[in-house]
Amino acid sequence: MCGIVGYVGKRNATPLLINGLKRLEYRGYDSAGVAVRQADALVVRKSVGRLAVLEQKLAEHPVTGTLGVGHTRWATHGEPNEVNSHPHTDCTGRIAVVHNGIIENYQELRAELTAQGHKFRSQTDTEVIPHLIEAELAAGAPTPEEAIRRALRRAKGAYALGILFHDQPHTLYAARHGSPLIVGVGRDEHFIASDVPAIVDQVQRVIYLDDGEVVILRADGVSLSRLDGTAVEAKIQPVTIAAEAVEKAGFETFMLKEIHEQPRILRQLLARHGWQSGTVALPDFALGAPYFRKLNRVMIVACGSAYHTGMYGKLLLENVTSLAVETDLASEFRYRDPKIDPGTLIIAVSQSGETADTLASIRMAKSWGCKILAICNVPGSTVARESDAVFFTEAGPEIGVAATKSFTAQLMAFALLAFFIGRARGELAETQAQELLTDLQTIPDAIHYVLDRKDEIRTVADKHHDGPSSLYLGRRFNYPTALEGALKNKEISYQHAEGYAAGEMKHGPIALINEYLPVICICTRTRDEVYAKMISNIKEVEARHGRIIALATDGDATIAQLAEDILWVPPTRDEFSPMVNVVTLQLLAYYAAQARGTDIDKPRNLAKSVTVE
Ligand code: M6R
């Protein structure tokens, strides 16, 4: 979603804003803009499309000043065009605002302001903010800060804001409610940004803003307060990611780099959560064994790829505990009446920790008295901060829009958590847990094996990439893998792809099968009882002349006779096979996207962090 960067200090703001916006490109956007205070005026430059267009414009019409805000817009209200791009200004052009979020009551506010004589130019919800501030100043607000507070007390919805005033040459204002925003603390300079990667090369210390906070930034300091004016103490924290973590490190794309990082990340997680006192270690974990012993139900909520890992987590938790476990899409869960009581644990899964629907679900469940356990990748994110306990996946910044390393790290987190909970409840025997953990240790090497065979995967992708559609089938642990494989394919290659539980084929989708349709069948095995069922499903596809691409365990002669193409994986315990199989599907989608010439790291219409509903 929209990205925000702001600067106040002694250097020229413009290149710093562009540099920060480039580092936020992964969030997805369709237009961009900056406002910089030059001489006595706020100069605004905007453009549609990639940042390079804005850079070109700035090269032709430079703007220089030590105070500025920049924005990448992911359109919600109004099409992507220059007028709708941020920054937006008031009637006089003396107040400039960049915004991430949605002002839900903007129509009502706009009507009121229009009746007062304010002139609106764009179709956006955001534009009401500068006009509201303008109106509050005209109505007698004694300071810009107070005008911001009064204006924001009237705005409903979500916002992260950066605000400039033409007559405040040394002050940047910001506010947050429901959309992420951080302050970067430098020497004689301060930044605001939507997240840490935007400014990781500029500052080593940050402040994570809380909802309802307004912040005033000057070169020499920051002050925080709440919307009612009460002061807030700034908690300055060190930046924990390295600047190199947001570089491509020689790979052609971030996605390819992140796919290759998976064995290392999983190995790290395994090392951190090794065997200790008869269970897996969960250092610094805020929910202990006594809590899990009393638990009677688990509800997993998440969106997109994280929802797929939640489906996997359910299967694993059911396997090793007696808990009733349900997984739901956060966007659906928040509108359900799921009869949940405080005896239910909510597990919220989110790479970014900023997904609006996941956050809303957490807040709803908290109001019912439930404990929240987050599986999250971003320290300091809202999900992490609002949860009772966090299992950090420690995968490092994920820049490619398509989830890859965060996905396998979430699967691993679920495995380790399930063992911990199973042991805590006395439902998973120590010897069995140890055996499972031993098998889990083989996963990083198994992923290496897949990475080493990427040329074979590329050959298959090259052969099948140009069809209009493809179908992904799996069962049990690999049903979520099938859904994830299809999601990867459609989001980066734009080829329609559908993931399905193979047993459901006969109930409809089998009608799709003909001699042109690639059907990716996940049929790996060690001792899984659904293997035989999967073979039957593949035969049904074969009987209708579907083009079978099988994911199979090395040496499986049965599959070799059925499939047109085979992607081999090493023998892996069935429960953990999704962590390996999905890497094959990530690469399959990757090479299909490459063959189709898409923008792999920044696929069209998508945002990395979905901070609006
Ligand atoms: O940050 P989150 O894990 O909460 O994001 C949830 C989804 O938006 C995300 O998994 C999305 O589906 C991926 N980009 C898919 O690759």
XYZ file of C-alpha atoms and ligand atoms in Angstrom:
629
model
C 0.000 0.000 0.000
C 1.025 3.653 -0.043
C 4.531 4.458 1.132
C 5.538 7.561 3.056
C 8.928 9.157 3.611
C 9.579 12.530 5.224
C 12.728 14.442 6.123
C 13.748 17.417 8.220
C 17.395 18.299 8.776
C 20.275 20.044 7.102
C 20.674 18.070 3.895
C 18.727 18.467 0.669
C 15.500 16.552 1.262
C 14.701 15.670 -2.366
C 17.278 12.908 -3.014
C 16.660 11.491 0.449
C 12.932 11.292 -0.241
C 13.506 9.582 -3.590
C 16.000 7.173 -2.037
C 13.495 6.259 0.676
C 10.628 5.907 -1.802
C 12.756 3.554 -3.909
C 13.229 1.387 -0.865
C 9.465 1.343 -0.408
C 8.758 0.416 -4.028
C 8.157 -3.173 -2.959
C 4.985 -2.091 -1.177
C 3.346 -1.602 -4.583
C 2.282 1.733 -6.091
C 0.985 3.349 -9.238
C 2.016 6.998 -8.848
C 4.363 9.059 -6.728
C 5.043 12.577 -5.556
C 7.039 14.849 -3.277
C 6.526 18.204 -1.590
C 9.620 20.124 -0.579
C 9.796 23.503 1.095
C 11.838 25.672 -1.259
C 12.321 29.368 -0.489
C 9.005 30.295 1.189
C 6.775 27.911 -0.705
C 5.834 24.253 -0.742
C 6.775 22.898 -4.175
C 4.900 19.776 -5.246
C 5.999 17.401 -8.032
C 3.913 14.360 -8.970
C 3.900 11.705 -11.651
C 2.070 8.560 -12.680
C 3.890 5.245 -13.007
C 7.302 4.248 -11.758
C 9.527 6.452 -9.633
C 11.871 6.882 -12.577
C 9.237 9.167 -14.120
C 9.190 11.346 -11.017
C 12.991 11.378 -10.948
C 13.046 12.552 -14.540
C 10.595 15.307 -13.717
C 12.724 16.381 -10.760
C 15.810 16.378 -12.953
C 14.051 18.720 -15.401
C 12.509 20.879 -12.659
C 14.705 20.498 -9.585
C 13.456 21.356 -6.142
C 15.722 21.888 -3.173
C 15.062 22.333 0.518
C 15.754 20.803 3.900
C 12.167 19.831 4.677
C 9.982 17.516 2.591
C 7.609 14.597 2.284
C 7.361 11.918 -0.404
C 4.727 9.348 -1.257
C 4.074 6.320 -3.422
C 0.348 5.854 -3.990
C -1.558 2.595 -4.356
C -4.890 3.868 -5.637
C -8.023 3.277 -3.578
C -10.207 6.353 -4.094
C -9.803 7.671 -7.626
C -7.780 6.317 -10.504
C -3.999 6.621 -10.635
C -3.400 10.045 -12.186
C -1.393 13.108 -11.250
C -4.260 14.933 -9.637
C -5.047 12.026 -7.343
C -1.373 11.460 -6.488
C -0.056 12.736 -3.176
C 0.959 15.180 -1.717
C -2.400 16.912 -1.494
C -2.697 20.531 -0.491
C -5.267 22.881 1.001
C -6.944 25.667 -1.028
C -3.898 27.928 -0.809
C -1.134 25.363 -1.320
C 0.288 26.247 2.096
C -0.328 22.870 3.705
C 0.847 19.634 2.045
C -0.156 16.152 3.189
C 0.850 12.598 2.341
C -1.344 9.788 3.622
C -1.509 6.023 3.865
C -4.861 4.614 4.948
C -8.481 5.474 4.270
C -10.505 8.351 5.719
C -13.856 6.605 5.889
C -16.021 9.679 6.540
C -14.356 11.704 3.797
C -17.550 12.215 1.805
C -19.329 13.800 4.709
C -16.292 15.964 5.550
C -15.813 16.941 1.937
C -19.449 18.025 1.610
C -19.154 20.116 4.745
C -15.880 21.735 3.652
C -17.174 22.353 0.139
C -20.187 24.117 1.622
C -17.728 26.331 3.512
C -16.073 27.270 0.208
C -13.140 24.842 0.094
C -12.141 23.815 -3.425
C -11.295 20.156 -3.986
C -9.235 18.988 -6.951
C -8.921 15.224 -6.568
C -11.223 12.256 -6.058
C -9.255 11.073 -3.040
C -10.302 10.682 0.558
C -6.938 12.162 1.592
C -7.622 15.655 0.289
C -10.029 16.370 3.135
C -7.101 16.374 5.585
C -5.261 19.510 4.370
C -8.597 21.291 4.007
C -9.686 20.268 7.487
C -6.406 21.577 8.922
C -6.810 24.773 6.927
C -10.334 25.164 8.305
C -9.192 24.569 11.895
C -6.472 27.204 11.546
C -8.999 29.646 10.114
C -11.314 28.826 13.007
C -8.653 29.853 15.495
C -6.503 26.804 16.266
C -3.518 28.442 17.985
C -0.803 26.268 16.433
C -0.414 23.956 13.428
C -0.118 21.064 15.855
C -3.407 21.914 17.513
C -5.059 22.325 14.091
C -3.834 18.822 13.186
C -5.199 17.397 16.423
C -8.583 19.037 15.956
C -8.754 17.902 12.341
C -7.809 14.323 13.184
C -10.341 14.116 15.960
C -12.930 14.519 13.197
C -11.429 11.962 10.788
C -12.658 8.380 10.992
C -10.680 5.519 9.508
C -6.990 4.792 9.234
C -4.094 7.087 8.586
C -0.376 7.566 8.646
C 0.307 11.178 7.734
C 3.217 13.442 6.923
C 2.311 17.142 6.965
C 4.169 20.324 5.950
C 3.238 23.972 6.444
C 4.759 26.654 4.238
C 5.361 28.925 7.250
C 7.020 26.204 9.366
C 10.382 25.897 7.585
C 12.021 23.667 10.171
C 9.181 21.408 11.244
C 7.728 18.197 9.914
C 4.470 16.949 11.435
C 3.238 13.370 11.416
C 0.442 11.320 12.904
C -0.629 7.725 12.992
C -3.829 5.819 13.548
C -4.209 2.325 12.145
C -1.549 2.600 9.404
C 2.140 2.048 10.070
C 4.554 4.921 10.579
C 7.966 5.146 12.196
C 10.315 7.990 13.065
C 13.977 7.674 12.100
C 16.313 9.363 14.557
C 19.529 10.720 13.033
C 22.139 13.244 14.062
C 20.741 16.721 13.404
C 18.026 15.206 11.234
C 14.858 13.138 11.516
C 12.813 11.047 9.135
C 9.369 9.541 8.975
C 8.733 6.384 6.969
C 6.167 3.670 6.460
C 8.697 1.099 7.559
C 12.303 0.587 8.503
C 13.761 -0.554 5.116
C 12.964 2.912 3.696
C 15.537 4.595 5.936
C 17.769 1.738 7.045
C 20.726 3.262 5.174
C 20.218 6.637 6.887
C 19.558 5.999 10.574
C 20.397 3.439 13.223
C 17.620 4.342 15.651
C 13.842 4.459 15.277
C 10.673 5.203 17.205
C 7.638 3.020 16.462
C 4.619 5.301 16.719
C 1.461 4.084 18.410
C -2.067 4.695 17.221
C -3.367 8.112 18.156
C 0.048 9.751 18.331
C 1.032 13.065 16.767
C 4.702 13.836 16.356
C 6.596 17.047 15.726
C 10.013 16.567 14.133
C 12.778 19.130 13.902
C 16.432 18.709 13.044
C 17.360 18.671 16.712
C 14.570 16.644 18.269
C 11.144 15.043 18.210
C 8.194 15.412 20.529
C 5.261 13.044 20.738
C 1.777 13.624 22.060
C -1.633 12.048 21.872
C -4.633 13.472 20.014
C -5.872 14.981 23.269
C -2.558 16.829 23.700
C -1.021 14.726 26.484
C 2.710 14.253 26.057
C 4.125 10.808 25.259
C 7.636 9.685 26.030
C 9.505 8.636 22.884
C 10.929 5.116 23.089
C 13.960 5.095 20.823
C 15.013 1.629 19.661
C 17.964 0.388 17.637
C 17.364 -0.682 14.032
C 17.811 -4.451 13.936
C 18.107 -4.995 10.190
C 21.246 -4.401 8.166
C 21.218 -2.139 5.112
C 22.488 -5.095 2.994
C 19.369 -7.058 3.908
C 17.423 -4.846 1.531
C 19.849 -5.266 -1.393
C 19.624 -7.906 -4.126
C 23.071 -9.365 -3.328
C 23.811 -10.242 -6.953
C 20.456 -11.923 -7.678
C 18.409 -10.627 -10.593
C 15.379 -10.044 -8.373
C 14.571 -9.866 -4.686
C 12.227 -12.804 -5.091
C 14.990 -15.067 -6.384
C 17.279 -13.935 -3.598
C 14.576 -14.597 -1.020
C 13.854 -18.069 -2.438
C 17.543 -18.890 -2.018
C 17.634 -17.589 1.533
C 15.184 -20.224 2.744
C 17.566 -23.005 3.852
C 19.585 -20.547 5.921
C 16.504 -19.015 7.546
C 15.000 -22.375 8.448
C 18.340 -23.584 9.801
C 18.533 -20.443 11.959
C 15.032 -21.007 13.296
C 15.858 -24.614 14.108
C 19.045 -23.591 15.884
C 17.248 -20.960 17.928
C 14.414 -23.285 18.902
C 16.406 -26.414 19.585
C 15.635 -29.155 22.074
C 15.639 -28.016 25.717
C 14.228 -29.644 28.853
C 12.135 -32.149 26.934
C 10.572 -29.753 24.430
C 11.502 -27.206 21.770
C 12.860 -23.983 23.212
C 10.764 -20.852 22.832
C 13.070 -18.200 24.255
C 11.422 -14.981 25.470
C 7.983 -16.417 24.754
C 5.288 -14.730 26.814
C 2.800 -17.642 26.952
C 3.996 -20.545 29.058
C 3.073 -24.217 29.428
C 0.377 -23.590 32.112
C -1.570 -21.413 29.667
C -1.461 -24.060 26.930
C -2.559 -26.784 29.349
C -5.826 -24.932 30.038
C -6.534 -24.102 26.419
C -9.518 -25.698 24.685
C -9.619 -24.173 21.226
C -7.383 -22.419 18.710
C -8.502 -20.013 16.008
C -5.928 -19.113 13.351
C -6.545 -15.919 11.366
C -4.521 -14.571 8.452
C -4.687 -13.384 4.844
C -3.229 -14.588 1.563
C -0.153 -16.768 1.841
C -0.219 -16.453 5.614
C -3.706 -17.966 5.535
C -2.269 -20.950 3.672
C 0.325 -21.456 6.399
C -2.528 -21.176 8.884
C -4.281 -24.061 7.118
C -1.092 -26.074 7.523
C -0.781 -25.035 11.172
C -4.270 -26.344 11.850
C -3.421 -29.772 10.436
C -0.233 -30.008 12.452
C -1.781 -28.810 15.717
C -4.623 -31.287 15.272
C -2.018 -33.973 14.689
C -0.083 -33.494 17.896
C -2.694 -32.107 20.306
C -6.341 -32.719 21.188
C -7.183 -29.078 20.504
C -10.034 -28.063 18.245
C -8.371 -25.842 15.655
C -9.982 -23.675 13.017
C -8.379 -21.428 10.400
C -10.164 -18.507 8.832
C -9.443 -15.647 6.503
C -9.098 -12.551 8.645
C -11.282 -10.614 6.204
C -14.108 -13.097 6.839
C -13.444 -13.773 10.492
C -13.872 -10.126 11.438
C -17.461 -10.183 10.183
C -18.403 -13.528 11.723
C -20.005 -14.333 15.019
C -17.724 -17.237 15.870
C -18.822 -17.827 19.499
C -15.346 -17.447 20.876
C -14.608 -17.242 24.588
C -11.419 -16.418 26.529
C -10.501 -20.123 26.473
C -9.697 -19.771 22.774
C -6.216 -18.825 21.648
C -6.064 -16.643 18.544
C -3.014 -17.247 16.373
C -2.568 -14.313 13.992
C -0.140 -14.948 11.148
C 1.314 -11.992 9.293
C 4.637 -11.391 7.591
C 4.334 -7.606 7.680
C 2.417 -7.354 10.926
C 0.413 -4.524 9.366
C -2.361 -6.291 7.451
C -5.564 -4.386 8.198
C -7.919 -7.380 8.362
C -5.578 -9.405 10.560
C -5.222 -6.467 12.914
C -8.969 -5.941 13.062
C -9.422 -9.632 13.910
C -6.881 -9.388 16.709
C -8.591 -6.371 18.180
C -11.986 -8.021 17.978
C -10.716 -11.187 19.693
C -9.009 -9.138 22.393
C -12.307 -7.508 23.205
C -13.643 -11.023 23.869
C -10.832 -11.621 26.344
C -8.764 -13.978 24.162
C -4.993 -14.188 24.229
C -3.272 -13.437 20.925
C -0.224 -15.288 19.688
C 1.332 -13.746 16.594
C 3.545 -15.444 14.048
C 5.155 -12.391 12.562
C 8.271 -11.342 10.676
C 8.577 -7.668 11.528
C 9.671 -6.589 15.006
C 7.949 -3.377 16.037
C 5.001 -3.993 13.712
C 1.497 -3.365 14.977
C 0.552 -7.054 15.088
C 3.695 -7.822 17.082
C 3.037 -4.998 19.494
C -0.639 -5.767 20.023
C -0.188 -9.492 20.643
C 0.361 -11.232 23.963
C 3.161 -13.397 22.592
C 5.085 -13.333 19.333
C 6.878 -16.095 17.485
C 9.216 -14.069 15.273
C 9.995 -15.827 12.014
C 13.276 -13.892 11.703
C 13.355 -14.190 7.922
C 14.686 -10.634 7.472
C 13.006 -8.011 5.261
C 10.983 -9.572 2.454
C 11.032 -7.154 -0.452
C 9.551 -9.230 -3.283
C 5.777 -8.803 -3.182
C 5.283 -12.548 -3.425
C 5.746 -14.221 -0.058
C 8.486 -16.869 -0.227
C 10.910 -17.008 2.679
C 8.284 -15.670 5.064
C 5.999 -18.510 3.964
C 8.406 -21.348 4.734
C 9.455 -19.598 7.945
C 5.800 -19.500 9.000
C 5.447 -23.232 8.243
C 8.518 -23.896 10.370
C 7.156 -21.670 13.139
C 3.914 -23.664 13.144
C 5.832 -26.936 13.373
C 7.898 -25.737 16.331
C 4.891 -24.199 18.047
C 2.828 -27.348 17.582
C 5.553 -29.432 19.228
C 5.826 -26.933 22.053
C 2.075 -26.905 22.663
C 1.845 -30.701 22.299
C 4.596 -31.145 24.890
C 3.128 -28.491 27.204
C -0.214 -30.310 27.210
C 1.439 -33.699 27.698
C -0.172 -34.936 24.473
C 2.993 -35.373 22.440
C 5.390 -37.932 23.864
C 8.967 -36.791 24.347
C 10.361 -39.513 22.092
C 7.864 -38.663 19.365
C 8.662 -34.960 19.613
C 12.355 -35.712 19.380
C 11.789 -37.903 16.354
C 9.742 -35.174 14.666
C 12.398 -32.601 15.418
C 15.099 -34.851 13.999
C 13.126 -35.139 10.767
C 12.528 -31.402 10.732
C 16.298 -30.860 10.768
C 16.510 -32.458 7.309
C 14.366 -29.739 5.703
C 17.034 -27.092 4.970
C 19.122 -29.643 3.058
C 16.070 -30.867 1.201
C 15.387 -27.294 0.076
C 18.994 -27.009 -1.087
C 18.409 -30.076 -3.202
C 15.434 -28.352 -4.872
C 17.432 -25.162 -5.437
C 20.199 -27.188 -7.038
C 17.678 -28.544 -9.575
C 16.244 -25.201 -10.552
C 17.261 -25.610 -14.190
C 14.929 -28.600 -14.479
C 12.134 -26.525 -12.961
C 12.873 -23.734 -15.424
C 12.623 -26.173 -18.336
C 9.146 -27.250 -17.211
C 8.065 -23.649 -16.640
C 9.305 -22.670 -20.118
C 7.299 -25.473 -21.643
C 3.994 -24.656 -19.945
C 4.089 -20.916 -19.292
C 2.012 -19.679 -22.201
C -1.321 -21.393 -21.545
C -4.247 -19.384 -20.233
C -4.668 -21.397 -17.074
C -3.298 -24.105 -14.800
C -4.579 -26.226 -11.957
C -2.739 -27.177 -8.751
C -3.847 -30.245 -6.835
C -2.824 -31.538 -3.434
C -4.267 -33.277 -0.425
C -3.930 -33.000 3.353
C -0.651 -31.242 4.256
C -0.142 -30.405 0.614
C -3.571 -28.967 -0.016
C -2.357 -25.592 1.368
C 0.779 -26.106 -0.761
C -1.429 -26.408 -3.863
C -3.254 -23.197 -2.949
C 0.032 -21.411 -2.376
C 1.546 -22.700 -5.635
C -1.460 -21.407 -7.567
C -1.323 -18.066 -5.754
C 2.386 -17.670 -6.562
C 1.722 -18.402 -10.207
C -1.175 -16.023 -10.632
C 0.329 -13.131 -8.686
C 3.660 -12.978 -10.480
C 3.010 -14.539 -13.894
C -0.610 -13.297 -14.282
C -1.593 -16.725 -15.556
C -4.907 -17.854 -14.145
C -4.192 -20.666 -11.723
C -6.437 -22.507 -9.377
C -5.469 -24.527 -6.333
C -7.773 -27.323 -5.337
C -8.082 -30.183 -2.884
C -7.571 -33.150 -5.232
C -10.465 -35.054 -3.665
C -12.816 -32.247 -4.672
C -12.008 -32.579 -8.368
C -14.992 -34.744 -9.113
C -17.272 -32.144 -7.629
C -16.769 -29.656 -10.406
C -13.293 -28.679 -11.590
C -12.730 -31.931 -13.443
C -14.848 -30.327 -16.176
C -11.891 -28.019 -16.890
C -9.549 -30.807 -17.874
C -8.592 -31.214 -21.483
C -5.416 -31.896 -23.434
C -4.209 -28.302 -22.986
C -4.557 -27.790 -19.234
C -1.363 -28.149 -17.162
C -2.300 -29.870 -13.891
C 0.361 -29.627 -11.215
C -0.115 -32.621 -8.917
C 1.664 -32.628 -5.565
C 2.170 -36.289 -4.887
C 5.222 -36.674 -2.687
C 5.265 -39.461 -0.141
C 6.995 -41.224 2.651
C 4.156 -42.941 4.461
C 1.204 -40.682 3.852
C -2.107 -42.507 3.563
C -3.408 -39.963 1.065
C -0.682 -40.899 -1.437
C -2.796 -43.704 -2.933
C -5.786 -41.371 -3.121
C -3.673 -38.801 -4.889
C -2.556 -41.386 -7.435
C -6.243 -42.136 -8.151
C -6.899 -38.428 -8.637
C -3.970 -38.184 -11.052
C -5.337 -41.119 -13.013
C -8.616 -39.255 -13.343
C -6.720 -36.353 -14.862
C -4.790 -38.721 -17.128
C -8.019 -40.334 -18.327
C -9.172 -36.915 -19.524
C -5.852 -36.143 -21.241
C -4.806 -33.388 -18.820
C -1.108 -32.456 -18.974
C 0.236 -33.832 -15.724
C 3.177 -32.138 -14.060
C 3.924 -34.100 -10.915
C 5.869 -33.175 -7.814
C 7.149 -36.539 -6.757
C 9.580 -38.141 -4.363
C 12.819 -39.265 -5.944
C 12.557 -42.732 -7.442
C 8.748 -42.963 -7.499
C 8.186 -45.318 -10.454
C 4.375 -45.116 -10.290
C 4.381 -41.389 -10.934
C 7.011 -41.722 -13.623
C 4.472 -43.652 -15.693
C 1.686 -41.144 -15.256
C 3.207 -37.714 -15.648
C 4.285 -35.744 -18.684
C 6.828 -33.863 -16.557
C 8.162 -34.619 -13.117
C 9.724 -32.289 -10.589
C 11.614 -34.475 -8.147
C 12.064 -33.712 -4.480
C 14.014 -35.713 -1.906
C 12.181 -38.005 0.541
C 10.811 -35.856 3.340
C 8.480 -36.684 6.199
C 4.945 -35.994 4.943
C 4.122 -33.512 7.708
C 7.045 -31.312 6.651
C 6.962 -31.884 2.901
C 5.128 -28.563 2.199
C 8.287 -26.672 3.230
C 10.172 -28.384 0.411
C 7.410 -28.769 -2.155
C 6.447 -25.122 -2.032
C 9.983 -24.088 -2.986
C 9.590 -26.077 -6.208
C 6.319 -24.237 -6.857
C 7.868 -20.848 -6.049
C 10.535 -21.527 -8.678
C 7.990 -22.861 -11.155
C 5.994 -19.635 -10.826
C 9.177 -17.582 -10.932
C 10.384 -19.008 -14.222
C 6.897 -18.873 -15.739
C 6.752 -15.185 -14.805
C 10.196 -14.639 -16.264
C 9.140 -16.307 -19.509
C 6.034 -14.125 -19.583
C 8.113 -10.994 -18.995
C 6.337 -9.648 -15.932
C 7.738 -7.351 -13.262
C 8.407 -10.147 -10.771
C 9.242 -8.146 -7.655
C 6.472 -5.632 -8.184
C 3.562 -7.409 -9.849
C 0.773 -5.214 -11.147
C -2.000 -4.098 -8.804
C -0.408 -5.711 -5.767
C 0.892 -4.218 -2.556
C 3.267 -5.957 -0.194
C 1.640 -4.725 2.928
C -2.153 -4.507 2.766
C -2.788 -1.791 5.318
C -6.323 -0.964 4.207
C -9.364 -3.177 4.355
O 1.913 -9.344 5.684
P 0.911 -10.440 5.675
O 1.528 -11.792 5.853
O -0.190 -10.226 6.692
O 0.257 -10.400 4.259
C -0.803 -11.230 3.917
C -0.966 -11.309 2.424
O -1.226 -10.043 1.894
C 0.264 -11.890 1.744
O 0.563 -13.153 2.246
C 0.052 -12.007 0.217
O -0.950 -12.928 -0.046
C 1.369 -12.406 -0.420
N 1.972 -11.277 -1.052
C 1.230 -13.459 -1.429
O 2.457 -13.792 -1.984
